[in-house]
Amino acid sequence: MTDRILALVDGSGFSRSVCLHAAWIAQRLGLPVDLLHVLGRREAADRGDRSGALSLGARTALLEELASLDAQRARLAQAQGRAILDDAHAILAAEGVEAVPHLRQGNLIDTVAEIEPSVRALVVGKRGEAAGFASDHLGSNLERILRATTVPVFIATAGYRPVRKVLVAFDGGASSRVAIDRMAASPVFRDLAITLACAGGDDADRKLERARGTLLAAGIEAETCVVSGEPEVALEEKIEAEGFDLLVMGAYGHSRIRSLIIGSTTTAMIRSCTIPILVYR
């Protein structure tokens, strides 16, 4: 049963935004939030035997000291993880949202896959702790999550602002139709200003009207527009010019828009986009 929102927090500058966006989604769906922090392998205590050709006594003493340092390092990582979760929990509590912290150790993707069957949506920061605010870096974990998960992924930017205007990149492909169907069935999009955008081409207006009809049937108003030029450039320009708060798209498609998520243009779009992105599979 998909009855929770999963928020990945790592103590980076994106964690607060992740928590606030997760709270916004949870409030609109009436669901609690699972807060997850995963200690990776680099934080484990196994560093191997590096004592070399030392004499027996010196070798034993060095191994004991290394073991002690590893144990201390592991304790510090655990304490840091708990502190990160405590901070995240406090943010959710201040928003009036029920949250349950989870501290796990292992592979992030495997851990997410294990939890995913009970998750309605996943919220993750655009970049992780190691990346900081480097504009040319996109954390490998985010790309791996996008490729591996089957639930909607909400990619939060560093700053948070309430979501009021939503731009939907629609190409008429299977995953973009799934996005429209999911939006129509979701309380998240009620009372938001929604615009459906499609790259120019054959039947663009007809595709847009069909998608708009699906939303209207669910009581969700939407405008439509056809953009010209490269989709990623046109979408970015429209976002900047009209002040959208969220970009929604499907993960796959049959037109040029599909490269926004699968392939090198995905990285470029997520890297350059200044607003959160919600990706449907």
mmCIF file of C-alpha atoms in Angstrom:
data_model
loop_
_atom_site.group_PDB
_atom_site.id
_atom_site.type_symbol
_atom_site.label_atom_id
_atom_site.label_comp_id
_atom_site.label_asym_id
_atom_site.label_seq_id
_atom_site.Cartn_x
_atom_site.Cartn_y
_atom_site.Cartn_z
ATOM 1 C CA MET A 1 0.000 0.000 0.000
ATOM 2 C CA THR A 2 1.503 3.318 -1.106
ATOM 3 C CA ASP A 3 0.683 5.395 1.935
ATOM 4 C CA ARG A 4 3.824 7.429 2.637
ATOM 5 C CA ILE A 5 6.050 10.110 1.166
ATOM 6 C CA LEU A 6 9.754 9.221 1.231
ATOM 7 C CA ALA A 7 12.183 12.125 1.714
ATOM 8 C CA LEU A 8 15.922 11.551 1.350
ATOM 9 C CA VAL A 9 17.962 13.837 3.613
ATOM 10 C CA ASP A 10 21.750 14.030 3.723
ATOM 11 C CA GLY A 11 22.557 17.215 5.635
ATOM 12 C CA SER A 12 23.351 19.183 2.470
ATOM 13 C CA GLY A 13 22.024 22.625 1.659
ATOM 14 C CA PHE A 14 19.124 20.940 -0.128
ATOM 15 C CA SER A 15 17.799 19.052 2.913
ATOM 16 C CA ARG A 16 15.597 21.844 4.240
ATOM 17 C CA SER A 17 14.001 22.324 0.830
ATOM 18 C CA VAL A 18 13.493 18.554 0.533
ATOM 19 C CA CYS A 19 11.688 18.551 3.895
ATOM 20 C CA LEU A 20 9.481 21.551 3.068
ATOM 21 C CA HIS A 21 8.504 20.180 -0.340
ATOM 22 C CA ALA A 22 7.807 16.774 1.217
ATOM 23 C CA ALA A 23 5.633 18.519 3.804
ATOM 24 C CA TRP A 24 3.739 20.356 1.045
ATOM 25 C CA ILE A 25 3.048 17.109 -0.827
ATOM 26 C CA ALA A 26 2.139 15.250 2.379
ATOM 27 C CA GLN A 27 -0.307 17.958 3.442
ATOM 28 C CA ARG A 28 -2.107 17.894 0.095
ATOM 29 C CA LEU A 29 -2.297 14.092 0.122
ATOM 30 C CA GLY A 30 -2.967 13.693 3.847
ATOM 31 C CA LEU A 31 -0.022 11.293 4.221
ATOM 32 C CA PRO A 32 2.902 10.989 6.646
ATOM 33 C CA VAL A 33 6.548 11.298 5.629
ATOM 34 C CA ASP A 34 9.353 8.771 6.019
ATOM 35 C CA LEU A 35 12.683 10.562 6.486
ATOM 36 C CA LEU A 36 15.601 8.455 5.274
ATOM 37 C CA HIS A 37 19.322 8.985 5.813
ATOM 38 C CA VAL A 38 21.631 6.271 4.517
ATOM 39 C CA LEU A 39 25.192 5.796 5.735
ATOM 40 C CA GLY A 40 27.157 4.648 2.726
ATOM 41 C CA ARG A 41 29.971 2.121 2.542
ATOM 42 C CA ARG A 42 32.601 4.807 2.897
ATOM 43 C CA GLU A 43 31.276 5.390 6.406
ATOM 44 C CA ALA A 44 31.599 1.716 7.361
ATOM 45 C CA ALA A 45 34.333 0.575 9.702
ATOM 46 C CA ASP A 46 36.118 -1.866 7.385
ATOM 47 C CA ARG A 47 39.321 -0.266 6.080
ATOM 48 C CA GLY A 48 41.353 -3.431 5.534
ATOM 49 C CA ASP A 49 44.792 -4.466 6.802
ATOM 50 C CA ARG A 50 47.340 -1.761 5.990
ATOM 51 C CA SER A 51 49.999 -2.752 8.530
ATOM 52 C CA GLY A 52 52.377 -4.022 5.853
ATOM 53 C CA ALA A 53 55.611 -5.729 6.976
ATOM 54 C CA LEU A 54 55.726 -4.354 10.525
ATOM 55 C CA SER A 55 56.978 -6.551 13.338
ATOM 56 C CA LEU A 56 54.349 -8.575 15.182
ATOM 57 C CA GLY A 57 54.089 -6.296 18.223
ATOM 58 C CA ALA A 58 54.005 -3.073 16.223
ATOM 59 C CA ARG A 59 51.618 -4.603 13.734
ATOM 60 C CA THR A 60 49.201 -5.665 16.465
ATOM 61 C CA ALA A 61 49.324 -2.230 18.104
ATOM 62 C CA LEU A 62 48.696 -0.476 14.780
ATOM 63 C CA LEU A 63 45.780 -2.731 13.915
ATOM 64 C CA GLU A 64 44.244 -2.085 17.320
ATOM 65 C CA GLU A 65 44.626 1.674 16.855
ATOM 66 C CA LEU A 66 43.117 1.518 13.362
ATOM 67 C CA ALA A 67 40.220 -0.537 14.680
ATOM 68 C CA SER A 68 39.645 2.035 17.417
ATOM 69 C CA LEU A 69 39.708 4.889 14.914
ATOM 70 C CA ASP A 70 37.299 3.042 12.628
ATOM 71 C CA ALA A 71 34.914 2.423 15.503
ATOM 72 C CA GLN A 72 35.094 6.081 16.477
ATOM 73 C CA ARG A 73 34.503 7.147 12.883
ATOM 74 C CA ALA A 74 31.469 4.853 12.660
ATOM 75 C CA ARG A 75 30.048 6.263 15.922
ATOM 76 C CA LEU A 76 30.504 9.815 14.632
ATOM 77 C CA ALA A 77 28.764 8.930 11.356
ATOM 78 C CA GLN A 78 25.862 7.425 13.286
ATOM 79 C CA ALA A 79 25.638 10.507 15.508
ATOM 80 C CA GLN A 80 25.740 12.807 12.488
ATOM 81 C CA GLY A 81 23.022 10.778 10.774
ATOM 82 C CA ARG A 82 20.778 10.984 13.828
ATOM 83 C CA ALA A 83 21.377 14.749 14.063
ATOM 84 C CA ILE A 84 20.431 15.178 10.382
ATOM 85 C CA LEU A 85 17.234 13.208 10.937
ATOM 86 C CA ASP A 86 16.424 15.158 14.119
ATOM 87 C CA ASP A 87 16.731 18.448 12.221
ATOM 88 C CA ALA A 88 14.569 17.129 9.385
ATOM 89 C CA HIS A 89 11.977 15.829 11.831
ATOM 90 C CA ALA A 90 11.797 19.259 13.484
ATOM 91 C CA ILE A 91 11.120 20.929 10.114
ATOM 92 C CA LEU A 92 8.266 18.515 9.352
ATOM 93 C CA ALA A 93 6.857 18.897 12.876
ATOM 94 C CA ALA A 94 6.823 22.682 12.485
ATOM 95 C CA GLU A 95 4.705 22.174 9.353
ATOM 96 C CA GLY A 96 2.303 19.948 11.266
ATOM 97 C CA VAL A 97 3.262 16.827 9.306
ATOM 98 C CA GLU A 98 3.782 13.408 10.874
ATOM 99 C CA ALA A 99 7.281 12.106 10.121
ATOM 100 C CA VAL A 100 9.193 8.930 10.966
ATOM 101 C CA PRO A 101 13.027 9.009 10.824
ATOM 102 C CA HIS A 102 15.000 6.053 9.465
ATOM 103 C CA LEU A 103 18.784 5.698 9.759
ATOM 104 C CA ARG A 104 20.128 2.909 7.571
ATOM 105 C CA GLN A 105 23.525 1.743 6.392
ATOM 106 C CA GLY A 106 24.280 0.284 2.986
ATOM 107 C CA ASN A 107 23.591 1.121 -0.634
ATOM 108 C CA LEU A 108 21.189 4.034 -1.153
ATOM 109 C CA ILE A 109 19.557 2.635 -4.287
ATOM 110 C CA ASP A 110 19.041 -0.791 -2.717
ATOM 111 C CA THR A 111 17.576 0.816 0.402
ATOM 112 C CA VAL A 112 15.157 2.945 -1.613
ATOM 113 C CA ALA A 113 14.131 -0.108 -3.661
ATOM 114 C CA GLU A 114 13.371 -1.996 -0.446
ATOM 115 C CA ILE A 115 11.134 0.786 0.886
ATOM 116 C CA GLU A 116 9.558 1.771 -2.433
ATOM 117 C CA PRO A 117 6.542 -0.617 -2.373
ATOM 118 C CA SER A 118 5.015 1.423 0.479
ATOM 119 C CA VAL A 119 5.870 4.827 -1.012
ATOM 120 C CA ARG A 120 3.535 7.162 -2.957
ATOM 121 C CA ALA A 121 6.305 9.539 -4.065
ATOM 122 C CA LEU A 122 9.972 10.221 -3.425
ATOM 123 C CA VAL A 123 11.503 13.635 -2.684
ATOM 124 C CA VAL A 124 15.231 14.136 -3.249
ATOM 125 C CA GLY A 125 17.583 17.104 -3.486
ATOM 126 C CA LYS A 126 18.942 18.174 -6.838
ATOM 127 C CA ARG A 127 22.481 17.635 -5.581
ATOM 128 C CA GLY A 128 23.897 15.814 -2.596
ATOM 129 C CA GLU A 129 26.137 16.666 0.301
ATOM 130 C CA ALA A 130 29.396 16.077 -1.583
ATOM 131 C CA ALA A 131 28.369 18.277 -4.511
ATOM 132 C CA GLY A 132 27.579 21.361 -2.479
ATOM 133 C CA PHE A 133 26.341 24.088 -4.777
ATOM 134 C CA ALA A 134 28.629 23.333 -7.737
ATOM 135 C CA SER A 135 26.553 24.293 -10.750
ATOM 136 C CA ASP A 136 28.267 21.775 -13.006
ATOM 137 C CA HIS A 137 27.700 18.760 -10.777
ATOM 138 C CA LEU A 138 24.712 16.431 -10.715
ATOM 139 C CA GLY A 139 24.935 13.714 -8.100
ATOM 140 C CA SER A 140 25.177 10.227 -9.564
ATOM 141 C CA ASN A 141 22.658 8.976 -7.013
ATOM 142 C CA LEU A 142 19.955 11.212 -8.464
ATOM 143 C CA GLU A 143 20.451 9.839 -11.960
ATOM 144 C CA ARG A 144 20.471 6.291 -10.600
ATOM 145 C CA ILE A 145 17.270 6.941 -8.663
ATOM 146 C CA LEU A 146 15.549 8.355 -11.749
ATOM 147 C CA ARG A 147 16.473 5.270 -13.731
ATOM 148 C CA ALA A 148 15.687 2.721 -11.009
ATOM 149 C CA THR A 149 12.545 3.877 -9.234
ATOM 150 C CA THR A 150 8.979 3.375 -10.434
ATOM 151 C CA VAL A 151 7.303 6.020 -8.245
ATOM 152 C CA PRO A 152 7.113 9.749 -9.019
ATOM 153 C CA VAL A 153 10.342 11.549 -8.101
ATOM 154 C CA PHE A 154 10.194 15.151 -6.898
ATOM 155 C CA ILE A 155 13.585 16.851 -7.394
ATOM 156 C CA ALA A 156 13.896 19.795 -5.017
ATOM 157 C CA THR A 157 16.062 22.834 -5.643
ATOM 158 C CA ALA A 158 18.023 24.471 -2.807
ATOM 159 C CA GLY A 159 15.450 27.168 -2.166
ATOM 160 C CA TYR A 160 11.830 26.562 -1.216
ATOM 161 C CA ARG A 161 8.821 28.555 -2.317
ATOM 162 C CA PRO A 162 5.150 27.552 -2.333
ATOM 163 C CA VAL A 163 4.013 25.830 -5.516
ATOM 164 C CA ARG A 164 1.270 27.770 -7.282
ATOM 165 C CA LYS A 165 2.137 27.668 -11.010
ATOM 166 C CA VAL A 166 2.909 24.355 -12.722
ATOM 167 C CA LEU A 167 4.335 23.812 -16.202
ATOM 168 C CA VAL A 168 3.805 20.360 -17.722
ATOM 169 C CA ALA A 169 6.119 19.220 -20.547
ATOM 170 C CA PHE A 170 3.787 17.100 -22.662
ATOM 171 C CA ASP A 171 4.678 15.223 -25.861
ATOM 172 C CA GLY A 172 1.799 12.764 -26.136
ATOM 173 C CA GLY A 173 4.033 9.792 -25.337
ATOM 174 C CA ALA A 174 3.180 7.018 -22.897
ATOM 175 C CA SER A 175 4.878 8.443 -19.819
ATOM 176 C CA SER A 176 3.549 11.959 -20.431
ATOM 177 C CA ARG A 177 0.041 10.501 -20.637
ATOM 178 C CA VAL A 178 0.707 8.668 -17.371
ATOM 179 C CA ALA A 179 1.752 12.007 -15.868
ATOM 180 C CA ILE A 180 -1.546 13.587 -16.924
ATOM 181 C CA ASP A 181 -3.573 10.645 -15.591
ATOM 182 C CA ARG A 182 -1.718 10.751 -12.276
ATOM 183 C CA MET A 183 -2.179 14.508 -12.007
ATOM 184 C CA ALA A 184 -5.903 14.148 -12.713
ATOM 185 C CA ALA A 185 -6.244 11.602 -9.915
ATOM 186 C CA SER A 186 -4.143 13.517 -7.376
ATOM 187 C CA PRO A 187 -5.292 16.115 -4.827
ATOM 188 C CA VAL A 188 -1.826 17.683 -5.121
ATOM 189 C CA PHE A 189 -2.805 19.625 -8.248
ATOM 190 C CA ARG A 190 -6.174 20.945 -7.143
ATOM 191 C CA ASP A 191 -6.427 24.754 -7.268
ATOM 192 C CA LEU A 192 -3.009 25.192 -8.929
ATOM 193 C CA ALA A 193 -2.441 27.193 -12.120
ATOM 194 C CA ILE A 194 -1.401 24.594 -14.705
ATOM 195 C CA THR A 195 -0.041 25.075 -18.214
ATOM 196 C CA LEU A 196 0.497 22.202 -20.650
ATOM 197 C CA ALA A 197 3.364 22.819 -23.082
ATOM 198 C CA CYS A 198 4.136 20.776 -26.179
ATOM 199 C CA ALA A 199 6.919 21.168 -28.735
ATOM 200 C CA GLY A 200 5.650 22.233 -32.142
ATOM 201 C CA GLY A 201 4.885 19.474 -34.607
ATOM 202 C CA ASP A 202 2.129 17.401 -36.112
ATOM 203 C CA ASP A 203 -1.036 17.223 -34.008
ATOM 204 C CA ALA A 204 0.481 19.249 -31.135
ATOM 205 C CA ASP A 205 -2.760 21.149 -30.540
ATOM 206 C CA ARG A 206 -4.833 17.964 -30.649
ATOM 207 C CA LYS A 207 -2.517 16.219 -28.165
ATOM 208 C CA LEU A 208 -2.696 19.177 -25.815
ATOM 209 C CA GLU A 209 -6.487 19.406 -25.977
ATOM 210 C CA ARG A 210 -6.830 15.713 -25.221
ATOM 211 C CA ALA A 211 -4.572 16.076 -22.166
ATOM 212 C CA ARG A 212 -6.396 19.205 -21.090
ATOM 213 C CA GLY A 213 -9.688 17.344 -21.395
ATOM 214 C CA THR A 214 -8.423 14.655 -19.020
ATOM 215 C CA LEU A 215 -7.601 17.277 -16.417
ATOM 216 C CA LEU A 216 -10.850 19.175 -16.924
ATOM 217 C CA ALA A 217 -12.837 15.973 -16.424
ATOM 218 C CA ALA A 218 -11.185 15.725 -13.009
ATOM 219 C CA GLY A 219 -12.039 19.312 -12.164
ATOM 220 C CA ILE A 220 -8.552 20.700 -12.844
ATOM 221 C CA GLU A 221 -8.309 23.796 -15.033
ATOM 222 C CA ALA A 222 -5.353 24.022 -17.426
ATOM 223 C CA GLU A 223 -4.050 26.253 -20.186
ATOM 224 C CA THR A 224 -2.150 24.976 -23.243
ATOM 225 C CA CYS A 225 0.671 26.313 -25.385
ATOM 226 C CA VAL A 226 2.910 25.122 -28.228
ATOM 227 C CA VAL A 227 6.611 26.011 -27.909
ATOM 228 C CA SER A 228 9.070 26.228 -30.779
ATOM 229 C CA GLY A 229 12.739 25.372 -30.955
ATOM 230 C CA GLU A 230 14.661 22.929 -28.786
ATOM 231 C CA PRO A 231 12.304 21.788 -25.998
ATOM 232 C CA GLU A 232 14.798 22.193 -23.164
ATOM 233 C CA VAL A 233 15.646 25.765 -24.195
ATOM 234 C CA ALA A 234 12.018 26.732 -24.828
ATOM 235 C CA LEU A 235 10.896 25.303 -21.495
ATOM 236 C CA GLU A 236 13.626 27.099 -19.566
ATOM 237 C CA GLU A 237 12.756 30.399 -21.239
ATOM 238 C CA LYS A 238 9.060 29.962 -20.450
ATOM 239 C CA ILE A 239 9.814 29.076 -16.831
ATOM 240 C CA GLU A 240 11.941 32.185 -16.372
ATOM 241 C CA ALA A 241 9.575 34.509 -18.221
ATOM 242 C CA GLU A 242 6.358 33.408 -16.526
ATOM 243 C CA GLY A 243 7.508 32.485 -13.020
ATOM 244 C CA PHE A 244 6.527 28.829 -12.791
ATOM 245 C CA ASP A 245 7.158 27.041 -9.492
ATOM 246 C CA LEU A 246 7.234 23.416 -10.678
ATOM 247 C CA LEU A 247 8.020 21.538 -13.893
ATOM 248 C CA VAL A 248 6.236 18.201 -14.445
ATOM 249 C CA MET A 249 7.280 15.666 -17.082
ATOM 250 C CA GLY A 250 7.248 11.998 -17.947
ATOM 251 C CA ALA A 251 10.473 10.034 -17.847
ATOM 252 C CA TYR A 252 10.167 8.703 -21.385
ATOM 253 C CA GLY A 253 8.614 9.849 -24.615
ATOM 254 C CA HIS A 254 8.671 9.401 -28.355
ATOM 255 C CA SER A 255 9.813 12.897 -29.319
ATOM 256 C CA ARG A 256 12.752 15.161 -28.545
ATOM 257 C CA ILE A 257 11.442 15.747 -25.020
ATOM 258 C CA ARG A 258 12.396 12.168 -24.054
ATOM 259 C CA SER A 259 16.062 13.181 -24.013
ATOM 260 C CA LEU A 260 15.317 15.515 -21.122
ATOM 261 C CA ILE A 261 15.268 12.533 -18.814
ATOM 262 C CA ILE A 262 17.038 9.725 -20.637
ATOM 263 C CA GLY A 263 20.426 10.751 -21.993
ATOM 264 C CA SER A 264 22.771 13.682 -21.703
ATOM 265 C CA THR A 265 20.041 16.327 -21.940
ATOM 266 C CA THR A 266 18.551 15.055 -18.690
ATOM 267 C CA THR A 267 21.623 16.132 -16.814
ATOM 268 C CA ALA A 268 21.614 19.492 -18.579
ATOM 269 C CA MET A 269 17.937 20.136 -17.819
ATOM 270 C CA ILE A 270 18.094 19.189 -14.156
ATOM 271 C CA ARG A 271 21.357 21.064 -13.729
ATOM 272 C CA SER A 272 20.099 24.287 -15.283
ATOM 273 C CA CYS A 273 16.441 24.316 -14.220
ATOM 274 C CA THR A 274 15.896 26.775 -11.370
ATOM 275 C CA ILE A 275 12.657 25.237 -10.117
ATOM 276 C CA PRO A 276 11.758 21.774 -8.777
ATOM 277 C CA ILE A 277 10.990 18.999 -11.254
ATOM 278 C CA LEU A 278 8.437 16.223 -10.764
ATOM 279 C CA VAL A 279 9.197 13.155 -12.895
ATOM 280 C CA TYR A 280 6.566 10.483 -13.577
ATOM 281 C CA ARG A 281 7.361 6.966 -14.826
#
